[in-house]
Amino acid sequence: MFDSDAFAGHESIHHFYDEASGLKAIIAIHSTALGPGAGGCRMWNYDNAQAAMRDALRLSEGMSYKNAVADLPLGGAKAVIWGDSKTQKTPELFRALGRFIESLDGAYWSAEDVGVSPDDMRHAREETRYVAGLDDGVAASGDPSPVTALGVYRGMKAAAQRVLGVDSLADVHVALQGVGHVGGYLAQHLAKEGARLTITDINQPVLEQVAQQTGAKIVSPDEIYDTDAQIFSPNALGAVINDQTLERLSCKLIAGSANNQLATVDIGEKLVKQGVAYAPDFVINAGGIINVASEISGTYSHDWVMGKVDRLVETLVTILDESAAQKTPSNVVAIDLARRRMTAK
Ligand code: NAD
């Protein structure tokens, strides 16, 4: 998504290998200009070391932008573990990760991400204090998903006001791709407001449960792109907005929690041409890291978190207005804003 195939821009990149546990990990610290680098730890069975490195670089750069736009005193960083999360996870592997995080002396704060659970990170925290997002411990912030969903819901509503000219999401048709942690909470907010929902997921029990709770219509994972919804909300995978899906989407607004929704940066330009407004993913989905940031500060404050979510919505509206006024893709406007904030300090 970003121009991060090169090392340029990253402050430091750390490789770790622990023979006893088999841990192979990379921690990429993109920027500490605004504070210690913060971003979750992902475990993925990469094809090769280069693919693991590319992911670490791309994700840590993305975290710098997300944290800067959310106006958090945090920089951007990310850890990736190269391995199969279904067969290779052990407590010792995560303890080794914890020792490596500790060796960076606070330059990197970790949390869970794809393939890694809070229980895994609990083992890492036995070796380091630089782990957040657990439900116990000093200033624990717990599951970030409800706050992420709240930010997406409120951001979607503010964007819909601009794009669709509506003050409420009642009767607005929203297509939700993925109703897991974030998508599930989001569906509840939308249903409460009277939105018309079409949902999909590959997890059938979860899908049926959310449909029952919200009155949503279920479609297959492929059909979601052809739904005649006014808003398309990706809450499952990255790269779902691409040349193939663009042809099928008839929505006026894209607003969801998934990271890296645009397959490539130039898709932003194509969305402008197609008349589709896009709420940049790293702007609208920052509720979770806002929640974690409060924990990192040492004293968890619900009021502080809610204040930052208000600010997230204002920033999103500013970005969408600037994008519309200048006919510049919103993803480009958002990255420019992040870079300005990172160099202003
Ligand atoms: P999750 O795993 O709980 O939910 C994702 C859902 O997507 C699952 O129910 C899964 O079955 C479904 N899914 C997977 N492939 C699918 C497909 N092809 N079609 C339809 N559904 C599919 O994850 P989550 O925590 O809800 O996060 C959702 C997205 O938001 C992820 O991309 C995540 O990186 C991003 N995100 C999450 C948070 C957070 O606070 N949890 C914060 C920022 C960004």
PDB file of C-alpha atoms and ligand atoms in Angstrom, residues 42 66 113-114 143-146 148 177-183 200-203 206 221 234-238 257-259 285-286 288-289, ligand 1:
ATOM      1  CA  ARG A  42       1.762 -10.699  13.470  1.00  0.00           C
ATOM      2  CA  LYS A  66      -2.111   5.656  11.778  1.00  0.00           C
ATOM      3  CA  ASP A 113      -2.279  -8.920  15.636  1.00  0.00           C
ATOM      4  CA  VAL A 114      -3.221 -11.502  12.994  1.00  0.00           C
ATOM      5  CA  ASP A 143     -10.112  -5.939  23.797  1.00  0.00           C
ATOM      6  CA  PRO A 144      -9.646  -2.968  21.424  1.00  0.00           C
ATOM      7  CA  SER A 145     -12.358  -4.149  18.986  1.00  0.00           C
ATOM      8  CA  PRO A 146     -15.353  -2.303  20.532  1.00  0.00           C
ATOM      9  CA  THR A 148     -12.359   0.281  16.778  1.00  0.00           C
ATOM     10  CA  GLN A 177     -17.704  -7.922   4.598  1.00  0.00           C
ATOM     11  CA  GLY A 178     -16.710  -9.764   7.781  1.00  0.00           C
ATOM     12  CA  VAL A 179     -18.674  -9.746  11.027  1.00  0.00           C
ATOM     13  CA  GLY A 180     -15.929 -10.905  13.402  1.00  0.00           C
ATOM     14  CA  HIS A 181     -14.819  -8.854  16.397  1.00  0.00           C
ATOM     15  CA  VAL A 182     -15.018  -5.393  14.828  1.00  0.00           C
ATOM     16  CA  GLY A 183     -17.632  -6.164  12.151  1.00  0.00           C
ATOM     17  CA  THR A 200     -21.150 -11.972   4.698  1.00  0.00           C
ATOM     18  CA  ASP A 201     -18.494 -14.019   6.473  1.00  0.00           C
ATOM     19  CA  ILE A 202     -16.732 -17.337   5.949  1.00  0.00           C
ATOM     20  CA  ASN A 203     -17.522 -18.294   9.555  1.00  0.00           C
ATOM     21  CA  VAL A 206     -20.837 -16.187  13.563  1.00  0.00           C
ATOM     22  CA  PRO A 221     -18.560 -13.983   0.347  1.00  0.00           C
ATOM     23  CA  PRO A 234     -14.597  -4.102   4.558  1.00  0.00           C
ATOM     24  CA  ASN A 235     -13.978  -5.695   7.971  1.00  0.00           C
ATOM     25  CA  ALA A 236     -12.128  -8.864   7.058  1.00  0.00           C
ATOM     26  CA  LEU A 237      -9.198  -8.755   4.657  1.00  0.00           C
ATOM     27  CA  GLY A 238      -6.776  -6.342   3.023  1.00  0.00           C
ATOM     28  CA  SER A 257     -11.980  -1.458   9.705  1.00  0.00           C
ATOM     29  CA  ALA A 258      -9.785  -3.751   7.596  1.00  0.00           C
ATOM     30  CA  ASN A 259      -6.153  -2.693   7.230  1.00  0.00           C
ATOM     31  CA  ASN A 285      -9.834   2.176  12.197  1.00  0.00           C
ATOM     32  CA  ALA A 286      -7.571   3.902  14.751  1.00  0.00           C
ATOM     33  CA  GLY A 288      -8.111   0.216  18.766  1.00  0.00           C
ATOM     34  CA  ILE A 289      -4.676   1.827  18.882  1.00  0.00           C
TER      35      ILE A 289
HETATM   36  P1  NAD B   1     -11.682 -11.010  13.182  1.00  0.00           P
HETATM   37  O1  NAD B   1     -10.759 -12.100  12.766  1.00  0.00           O
HETATM   38  O2  NAD B   1     -12.378 -11.102  14.501  1.00  0.00           O
HETATM   39  O3  NAD B   1     -12.832 -10.821  12.073  1.00  0.00           O
HETATM   40  C1  NAD B   1     -12.596 -10.961  10.716  1.00  0.00           C
HETATM   41  C2  NAD B   1     -13.771 -11.730  10.142  1.00  0.00           C
HETATM   42  O4  NAD B   1     -13.614 -11.801   8.724  1.00  0.00           O
HETATM   43  C3  NAD B   1     -13.847 -13.174  10.656  1.00  0.00           C
HETATM   44  O5  NAD B   1     -15.135 -13.426  11.171  1.00  0.00           O
HETATM   45  C4  NAD B   1     -13.557 -14.008   9.403  1.00  0.00           C
HETATM   46  O6  NAD B   1     -14.260 -15.236   9.377  1.00  0.00           O
HETATM   47  C5  NAD B   1     -14.028 -13.074   8.314  1.00  0.00           C
HETATM   48  N1  NAD B   1     -13.457 -13.372   6.989  1.00  0.00           N
HETATM   49  C6  NAD B   1     -12.228 -13.834   6.673  1.00  0.00           C
HETATM   50  N2  NAD B   1     -12.119 -13.984   5.347  1.00  0.00           N
HETATM   51  C7  NAD B   1     -13.291 -13.584   4.819  1.00  0.00           C
HETATM   52  C8  NAD B   1     -13.782 -13.490   3.495  1.00  0.00           C
HETATM   53  N3  NAD B   1     -13.053 -13.874   2.433  1.00  0.00           N
HETATM   54  N4  NAD B   1     -15.041 -13.025   3.295  1.00  0.00           N
HETATM   55  C9  NAD B   1     -15.808 -12.662   4.354  1.00  0.00           C
HETATM   56  N5  NAD B   1     -15.390 -12.734   5.632  1.00  0.00           N
HETATM   57  C10 NAD B   1     -14.155 -13.194   5.852  1.00  0.00           C
HETATM   58  O7  NAD B   1     -10.848  -9.657  13.056  1.00  0.00           O
HETATM   59  P2  NAD B   1     -11.220  -8.250  13.658  1.00  0.00           P
HETATM   60  O8  NAD B   1     -10.456  -8.033  14.890  1.00  0.00           O
HETATM   61  O9  NAD B   1     -12.691  -8.069  13.631  1.00  0.00           O
HETATM   62  O10 NAD B   1     -10.568  -7.281  12.555  1.00  0.00           O
HETATM   63  C11 NAD B   1     -11.198  -7.074  11.299  1.00  0.00           C
HETATM   64  C12 NAD B   1     -10.264  -6.260  10.411  1.00  0.00           C
HETATM   65  O11 NAD B   1     -10.024  -4.989  11.029  1.00  0.00           O
HETATM   66  C13 NAD B   1      -8.898  -6.890  10.214  1.00  0.00           C
HETATM   67  O12 NAD B   1      -8.453  -6.571   8.912  1.00  0.00           O
HETATM   68  C14 NAD B   1      -8.020  -6.192  11.241  1.00  0.00           C
HETATM   69  O13 NAD B   1      -6.654  -6.170  10.852  1.00  0.00           O
HETATM   70  C15 NAD B   1      -8.616  -4.799  11.223  1.00  0.00           C
HETATM   71  N6  NAD B   1      -8.442  -4.045  12.472  1.00  0.00           N
HETATM   72  C16 NAD B   1      -8.894  -4.548  13.637  1.00  0.00           C
HETATM   73  C17 NAD B   1      -8.757  -3.817  14.816  1.00  0.00           C
HETATM   74  C18 NAD B   1      -9.276  -4.319  16.134  1.00  0.00           C
HETATM   75  O14 NAD B   1      -9.392  -3.542  17.072  1.00  0.00           O
HETATM   76  N7  NAD B   1      -9.625  -5.597  16.235  1.00  0.00           N
HETATM   77  C19 NAD B   1      -8.148  -2.549  14.778  1.00  0.00           C
HETATM   78  C20 NAD B   1      -7.710  -2.033  13.553  1.00  0.00           C
HETATM   79  C21 NAD B   1      -7.860  -2.798  12.404  1.00  0.00           C
END
